[in-house]
CSV table of C-alpha atoms in Angstrom, one decimal:
chain,number,residue,atom,x,y,z
I,79,MET,CA,80.6,103.3,79.9
I,80,SER,CA,82.2,104.7,83.0
I,81,VAL,CA,82.3,102.7,86.2
I,82,LYS,CA,80.7,104.8,89.0
I,83,ILE,CA,80.6,104.4,92.7
I,84,GLY,CA,77.6,106.4,94.2
I,85,ASN,CA,76.7,109.6,92.4
I,86,ASN,CA,80.1,111.4,92.4
I,87,ILE,CA,82.9,108.9,91.9
I,88,ASP,CA,83.6,108.3,88.2
I,89,LEU,CA,86.4,105.9,87.7
I,90,GLY,CA,86.4,105.7,83.9
I,91,ALA,CA,85.8,102.7,81.6
I,92,PHE,CA,87.8,100.0,83.4
I,93,PRO,CA,89.5,101.2,86.6
I,94,LEU,CA,92.6,99.8,88.2
I,95,LEU,CA,92.5,100.0,92.0
I,96,LEU,CA,95.3,99.7,94.6
I,97,ALA,CA,94.4,97.2,97.2
I,98,PRO,CA,94.6,98.3,100.8
I,99,MET,CA,97.6,96.5,102.4
I,100,GLU,CA,98.7,96.8,106.0
I,101,ASP,CA,102.1,98.3,106.4
I,102,VAL,CA,102.3,99.0,102.7
I,103,SER,CA,99.6,101.3,101.3
I,104,ASP,CA,100.5,104.3,103.3
I,105,PRO,CA,100.7,107.9,101.8
I,106,PRO,CA,104.3,107.6,100.5
I,107,PHE,CA,103.5,104.4,98.7
I,108,ARG,CA,100.2,105.7,97.4
I,109,PHE,CA,102.0,108.8,96.0
I,110,VAL,CA,104.2,106.7,93.7
I,111,CYS,CA,101.2,104.6,92.6
I,112,LYS,CA,99.1,107.7,91.8
I,113,GLN,CA,102.0,109.0,89.7
I,114,ASN,CA,101.8,105.8,87.7
I,115,GLY,CA,98.1,106.0,86.9
I,116,VAL,CA,96.1,104.1,89.5
I,117,ASP,CA,92.5,105.1,89.4
I,118,MET,CA,91.5,104.6,93.0
I,119,MET,CA,93.3,103.9,96.3
I,120,TYR,CA,92.5,103.0,99.9
I,121,THR,CA,94.2,103.6,103.2
I,122,GLU,CA,95.7,100.8,105.1
I,123,PHE,CA,93.0,99.1,107.1
I,124,ILE,CA,92.2,100.9,110.3
I,125,SER,CA,90.9,99.3,113.5
I,126,SER,CA,87.6,100.6,114.6
I,127,GLU,CA,88.6,100.1,118.2
I,128,GLY,CA,91.8,102.0,117.6
I,129,LEU,CA,89.9,104.9,116.2
I,130,ILE,CA,87.3,105.2,118.9
I,131,ARG,CA,90.1,105.0,121.5
I,132,HIS,CA,92.1,107.7,119.7
I,133,ALA,CA,95.1,105.4,119.2
I,134,ALA,CA,97.9,107.4,117.6
I,135,LYS,CA,98.7,104.8,114.9
I,136,SER,CA,95.1,104.5,113.9
I,137,LYS,CA,94.5,108.2,113.7
I,138,GLN,CA,97.7,108.7,111.6
I,139,LYS,CA,96.2,106.3,109.0
I,140,LEU,CA,93.4,108.7,108.4
I,141,ASP,CA,95.9,111.1,106.7
I,142,ILE,CA,94.8,111.6,103.1
I,143,PHE,CA,95.8,114.2,100.5
I,144,GLU,CA,93.9,116.0,97.7
I,145,TYR,CA,96.1,114.5,95.0
I,146,GLU,CA,95.1,111.0,96.1
I,147,ARG,CA,91.4,111.4,95.2
I,148,PRO,CA,89.4,109.4,94.8
I,149,ILE,CA,90.4,107.6,97.9
I,150,GLY,CA,88.7,105.4,100.5
I,151,ILE,CA,89.3,104.9,104.2
I,152,GLN,CA,89.1,101.2,105.0
I,153,ILE,CA,88.0,100.2,108.5
I,154,PHE,CA,87.6,96.8,110.2
I,155,GLY,CA,86.2,95.6,113.5
I,156,SER,CA,84.2,92.9,115.3
I,157,GLU,CA,81.7,95.1,117.2
I,158,ILE,CA,78.8,96.8,115.4
I,159,ASN,CA,78.7,99.9,117.7
I,160,SER,CA,82.4,100.4,117.4
I,161,MET,CA,82.2,100.2,113.6
I,162,ARG,CA,79.4,102.8,113.7
I,163,GLU,CA,81.5,105.2,115.8
I,164,ALA,CA,84.6,104.6,113.7
I,165,THR,CA,82.6,105.4,110.5
I,166,GLU,CA,81.7,108.8,111.9
I,167,ILE,CA,85.4,109.5,112.8
I,168,ALA,CA,86.6,108.3,109.4
I,169,SER,CA,84.0,110.3,107.5
I,170,ALA,CA,85.2,113.4,109.3
I,171,ALA,CA,88.6,112.9,107.6
I,172,ASP,CA,86.8,113.7,104.3
I,173,PRO,CA,87.6,110.6,102.1
I,174,ASP,CA,85.6,109.9,99.0
I,175,LEU,CA,84.2,106.7,100.4
I,176,ILE,CA,84.3,104.3,103.4
I,177,ASP,CA,85.4,100.7,102.7
I,178,ILE,CA,84.8,97.8,105.1
I,179,ASN,CA,87.3,95.0,105.4
I,180,TYR,CA,85.7,91.6,105.5
I,181,GLY,CA,88.6,89.9,103.8
I,182,CYS,CA,91.7,90.1,106.1
I,183,PRO,CA,92.7,86.5,106.8
I,184,VAL,CA,95.5,87.0,109.4
I,185,LYS,CA,95.1,85.4,112.8
I,186,ASN,CA,95.1,88.5,115.0
I,187,VAL,CA,92.2,90.0,112.9
I,188,ALA,CA,90.1,87.0,111.8
I,189,CYS,CA,90.4,85.1,115.0
I,190,ARG,CA,89.1,88.1,116.9
I,191,GLY,CA,85.9,88.3,115.0
I,192,ALA,CA,86.9,90.9,112.4
I,193,GLY,CA,88.0,90.8,108.8
I,194,ALA,CA,87.3,87.5,107.1
I,195,SER,CA,85.8,86.2,110.3
I,196,LEU,CA,82.5,87.8,109.4
I,197,LEU,CA,82.2,85.4,106.5
I,198,GLN,CA,81.2,82.9,109.1
I,199,ASP,CA,78.3,85.0,110.3
I,200,ILE,CA,76.5,86.7,107.3
I,201,ASP,CA,73.7,88.0,109.5
I,202,LYS,CA,76.2,89.9,111.6
I,203,MET,CA,78.0,91.1,108.5
I,204,VAL,CA,74.8,92.5,107.1
I,205,ALA,CA,73.9,94.2,110.4
I,206,MET,CA,77.4,95.7,110.7
I,207,THR,CA,77.3,96.9,107.1
I,208,LYS,CA,73.9,98.5,107.6
I,209,ALA,CA,75.2,100.3,110.6
I,210,VAL,CA,78.1,101.7,108.7
I,211,VAL,CA,75.9,102.7,105.7
I,212,GLU,CA,73.5,104.6,108.0
I,213,SER,CA,76.4,106.4,109.8
I,214,THR,CA,77.8,108.3,106.8
I,215,GLN,CA,76.7,110.3,103.8
I,216,LEU,CA,79.6,108.8,101.9
I,217,PRO,CA,79.4,105.8,99.6
I,218,VAL,CA,80.2,102.6,101.4
I,219,THR,CA,82.0,99.7,99.7
I,220,VAL,CA,83.2,96.3,100.8
I,221,LYS,CA,86.2,94.1,100.3
I,222,THR,CA,85.9,90.4,101.0
I,223,ARG,CA,86.8,86.9,100.0
I,224,LEU,CA,85.0,83.9,98.5
I,225,GLY,CA,84.2,82.5,101.9
I,226,TRP,CA,85.8,81.1,105.0
I,227,ASP,CA,86.8,77.8,103.4
I,228,ASP,CA,86.0,75.5,100.5
I,229,ASN,CA,82.9,74.3,102.2
I,230,THR,CA,81.5,77.8,102.8
I,231,LYS,CA,82.0,79.8,99.6
I,232,ASN,CA,79.1,82.2,100.4
I,233,VAL,CA,80.2,85.4,98.6
I,234,TYR,CA,77.3,85.1,96.1
I,235,GLU,CA,74.8,85.5,99.0
I,236,VAL,CA,77.1,88.2,100.6
I,237,ALA,CA,77.0,90.3,97.3
I,238,GLU,CA,73.2,90.2,97.1
I,239,ARG,CA,72.5,91.0,100.8
I,240,LEU,CA,75.1,93.7,101.1
I,241,GLN,CA,73.9,95.4,97.9
I,242,ASP,CA,70.3,95.3,99.3
I,243,ILE,CA,71.3,97.3,102.4
I,244,GLY,CA,73.2,99.9,100.4
I,245,ILE,CA,76.8,99.2,99.5
I,246,GLN,CA,78.0,100.9,96.3
I,247,ALA,CA,80.7,98.5,95.1
I,248,LEU,CA,82.2,95.1,96.1
I,249,SER,CA,85.8,94.0,95.7
I,250,ILE,CA,86.3,90.2,95.9
I,251,HIS,CA,89.6,88.4,96.5
I,252,GLY,CA,89.5,85.1,94.7
I,253,ARG,CA,90.5,83.0,97.7
I,254,THR,CA,88.9,81.7,100.9
I,255,ARG,CA,90.2,82.7,104.3
I,256,SER,CA,91.6,79.3,104.9
I,257,GLN,CA,93.8,79.7,101.7
I,258,MET,CA,95.4,82.8,103.1
I,259,TYR,CA,97.6,83.8,100.1
I,260,LYS,CA,98.4,80.3,99.0
I,261,GLY,CA,97.4,78.5,95.9
I,262,GLN,CA,95.8,80.3,92.9
I,263,ALA,CA,93.1,82.8,93.1
I,264,ASP,CA,89.8,81.5,91.7
I,265,TRP,CA,87.9,84.2,89.8
I,266,LYS,CA,85.1,81.9,88.5
I,267,LEU,CA,82.7,82.8,91.4
I,268,ILE,CA,83.5,86.5,90.9
I,269,LYS,CA,82.3,86.1,87.3
I,270,GLU,CA,79.1,84.4,88.5
I,271,ILE,CA,78.4,87.3,90.8
I,272,LYS,CA,79.0,89.8,88.1
I,273,ARG,CA,76.6,87.9,85.8
I,274,ASN,CA,73.9,87.7,88.5
I,275,PRO,CA,71.0,89.8,87.1
I,276,ARG,CA,70.2,91.1,90.6
I,277,ILE,CA,73.7,92.7,91.0
I,278,ASN,CA,73.9,96.3,89.7
I,279,ILE,CA,76.9,97.6,91.7
I,280,PRO,CA,80.5,97.5,90.3
I,281,ILE,CA,82.3,94.2,91.0
I,282,PHE,CA,86.1,94.4,91.2
I,283,GLY,CA,88.3,91.3,91.0
I,284,ASN,CA,91.4,90.9,93.2
I,285,GLY,CA,94.1,88.2,93.5
I,286,ASP,CA,97.1,87.2,91.5
I,287,VAL,CA,97.0,89.9,88.8
I,288,ASP,CA,100.7,90.5,88.4
I,289,SER,CA,101.2,91.2,84.7
I,290,VAL,CA,99.8,93.0,81.7
I,291,GLU,CA,98.8,89.6,80.2
I,292,LYS,CA,96.8,88.5,83.1
I,293,ALA,CA,95.0,91.8,83.4
I,294,ALA,CA,94.1,91.8,79.8
I,295,ALA,CA,93.0,88.2,79.7
I,296,TRP,CA,91.0,88.2,83.0
I,297,ARG,CA,89.3,91.5,82.1
I,298,LEU,CA,87.7,89.6,79.2
I,299,GLU,CA,87.3,86.2,80.8
I,300,TYR,CA,85.8,87.2,84.1
I,301,GLU,CA,83.8,90.3,83.0
I,302,VAL,CA,84.6,92.3,86.1
I,303,ASP,CA,84.2,96.1,86.2
I,304,GLY,CA,87.8,96.7,87.2
I,305,ILE,CA,90.8,95.1,88.7
I,306,MET,CA,92.3,95.6,92.2
I,307,ILE,CA,96.1,95.0,92.4
I,308,GLY,CA,97.9,94.5,95.6
I,309,ARG,CA,101.2,92.6,96.1
I,310,ALA,CA,102.3,93.0,92.4
I,311,ALA,CA,102.4,96.8,92.9
I,312,ILE,CA,104.9,96.6,95.8
I,313,GLY,CA,108.1,98.0,94.5
I,314,TYR,CA,106.6,98.0,91.0
I,315,PRO,CA,104.0,100.8,90.8
I,316,TRP,CA,104.6,100.9,87.0
I,317,ILE,CA,102.3,97.9,86.7
I,318,PHE,CA,99.3,100.4,86.6
I,319,ARG,CA,100.7,102.5,83.7
I,320,GLU,CA,101.8,99.3,81.8
I,321,ILE,CA,98.3,97.8,82.0
I,322,LYS,CA,96.6,101.0,81.1
I,323,HIS,CA,98.9,101.6,78.1
I,324,PHE,CA,98.2,98.1,76.8
I,325,PHE,CA,94.4,98.5,77.2
I,326,LYS,CA,94.6,101.8,75.3
I,327,THR,CA,97.1,100.8,72.5
I,328,GLY,CA,97.5,97.0,72.5
I,329,GLU,CA,101.2,97.6,72.9
I,330,TYR,CA,103.6,96.9,75.7
I,331,LEU,CA,105.5,99.6,77.4
I,332,PRO,CA,109.2,98.9,78.1
I,333,GLY,CA,109.9,98.2,81.8
I,334,PRO,CA,111.4,101.0,83.9
I,335,SER,CA,115.1,101.8,83.5
I,336,ILE,CA,117.5,101.7,86.4
I,337,GLU,CA,117.3,105.5,86.5
I,338,GLU,CA,113.5,105.3,86.8
I,339,ARG,CA,113.7,102.7,89.5
I,340,VAL,CA,116.1,104.8,91.5
I,341,GLU,CA,114.0,108.0,91.1
I,342,VAL,CA,110.7,106.4,92.1
I,343,CYS,CA,112.4,104.6,95.0
I,344,ARG,CA,113.9,107.9,96.0
I,345,THR,CA,110.5,109.7,95.8
I,346,HIS,CA,109.0,106.9,98.0
I,347,PHE,CA,111.8,107.2,100.5
I,348,THR,CA,111.6,111.1,100.6
I,349,LYS,CA,107.8,110.9,101.2
I,350,SER,CA,108.3,108.3,103.8
I,351,ILE,CA,110.6,110.5,105.8
I,352,GLU,CA,108.3,113.5,105.3
I,353,TRP,CA,105.3,111.6,106.7
I,354,LYS,CA,106.9,109.5,109.4
I,355,GLY,CA,110.0,111.3,110.4
I,356,GLU,CA,113.6,110.2,109.6
I,357,LYS,CA,114.0,107.3,111.9
I,358,THR,CA,110.7,105.6,111.2
I,359,GLY,CA,110.7,106.5,107.5
I,360,ILE,CA,114.2,104.9,107.0
I,361,PHE,CA,113.2,101.8,109.0
I,362,GLU,CA,109.9,101.2,107.2
I,363,MET,CA,111.3,101.8,103.8
I,364,ARG,CA,113.7,98.9,104.2
I,365,ARG,CA,111.0,96.4,103.2
I,366,HIS,CA,110.7,98.0,99.7
I,367,TYR,CA,114.2,98.0,98.4
I,368,ALA,CA,114.4,94.4,97.2
I,369,ASN,CA,111.2,94.9,95.2
I,370,TYR,CA,112.3,98.1,93.6
I,371,PHE,CA,115.4,96.5,92.3
I,372,LYS,CA,114.2,92.9,91.8
I,373,GLY,CA,115.8,91.1,88.9
I,374,ILE,CA,118.9,93.2,88.8
I,375,PRO,CA,122.0,90.9,88.8
I,376,ASN,CA,124.6,91.3,91.5
I,377,PHE,CA,122.5,93.7,93.5
I,378,LYS,CA,122.8,92.0,96.9
I,379,GLU,CA,125.6,94.2,98.1
I,380,TYR,CA,123.6,97.4,97.5
I,381,ARG,CA,120.5,95.9,99.0
I,382,MET,CA,122.3,94.9,102.2
I,383,ARG,CA,123.8,98.4,102.4
I,384,LEU,CA,120.4,100.1,101.9
I,385,VAL,CA,118.8,98.1,104.7
I,386,SER,CA,121.6,98.8,107.1
I,387,LEU,CA,122.1,102.6,106.6
I,388,ASP,CA,120.4,104.8,109.1
I,389,LYS,CA,121.1,108.3,107.7
I,390,ALA,CA,119.0,109.8,104.9
I,391,GLU,CA,122.0,111.4,103.1
I,392,HIS,CA,123.9,108.0,103.0
I,393,ILE,CA,120.8,106.3,101.5
I,394,HIS,CA,120.6,109.1,98.8
I,395,GLU,CA,124.3,108.6,98.1
I,396,THR,CA,123.8,104.9,97.6
I,397,LEU,CA,120.9,105.4,95.3
I,398,ASP,CA,123.1,107.8,93.3
I,399,GLU,CA,125.7,105.1,93.1
I,400,ILE,CA,123.2,102.5,91.9
I,401,SER,CA,122.0,104.9,89.2
I,402,SER,CA,125.5,105.4,87.9
I,403,CYS,CA,126.9,101.9,88.3
I,404,PHE,CA,124.2,99.8,86.7
I,405,ASP,CA,123.6,99.8,82.9
I,406,VAL,CA,120.1,99.9,81.5
I,407,SER,CA,120.8,96.9,79.5
I,408,LEU,CA,120.8,94.8,82.6
I,409,LEU,CA,117.0,95.0,82.6
I,410,THR,CA,116.5,93.7,79.1
């Protein structure tokens, strides 16, 4: 059976989703993930206050492209009226759905009453979600965590109450806010929610899926409708095609060759410049090089060069040199 969000978004039998990640899941990164088979993606999270105040950075994050579909715009905020207005602005950008971030744990979000902070006030979370649902004709989904801390793991209640006021899918990161990204993600409560006979919307699991083996094992063990992958896709968008290939055939795909790594990195770099301009595109790409070439011995010299160059043609020349100087056998 296909997993569906609302009436019009058909994600196939077991979808793989790209998690929304601040300063990572921008259009250039989403492009290379889409090329490698991801089933659904989201924008970086967008501040509701930024949208209603027409902040340039927030407005730019609304950029979506036809080849990305289905794609959701994710918003966050602490004020219900601001979220209502932001929903109308985001809907006008014509995404396939609106997603609400109730999971971001970082201090400058959660300590200002947004993101995971709403896990401390479920009534307000429900009221805010209801306002968003009523402000758009698009499906509304939610991403959240298990709870604020180990003493308040309330996502079971969250799932029921948010479904009751109209959300169409729920993605759950298997950590509390207090855990941040430390320790291991705990998917047991995610499984309990999926097994709850009251829940009939798709439940997606998120947290620590960084290999084909984990994806295959946790698909069976935790009975989720799909898996959302975040950090493991940074610099390794091939994780989506490798997991899907294994699900389809039971066989492992070989990892990407040096040439493939270079070409996907180059595509990401080119798209980054096209979208952000040369100066910003070069600067923001620097965070990705170490991940694209992770595990290659004696690569430090090239990495240091890539993060110091400030001309696009010099970066392309360095990528050409990497492709010709490293043997594919280094990856085996």
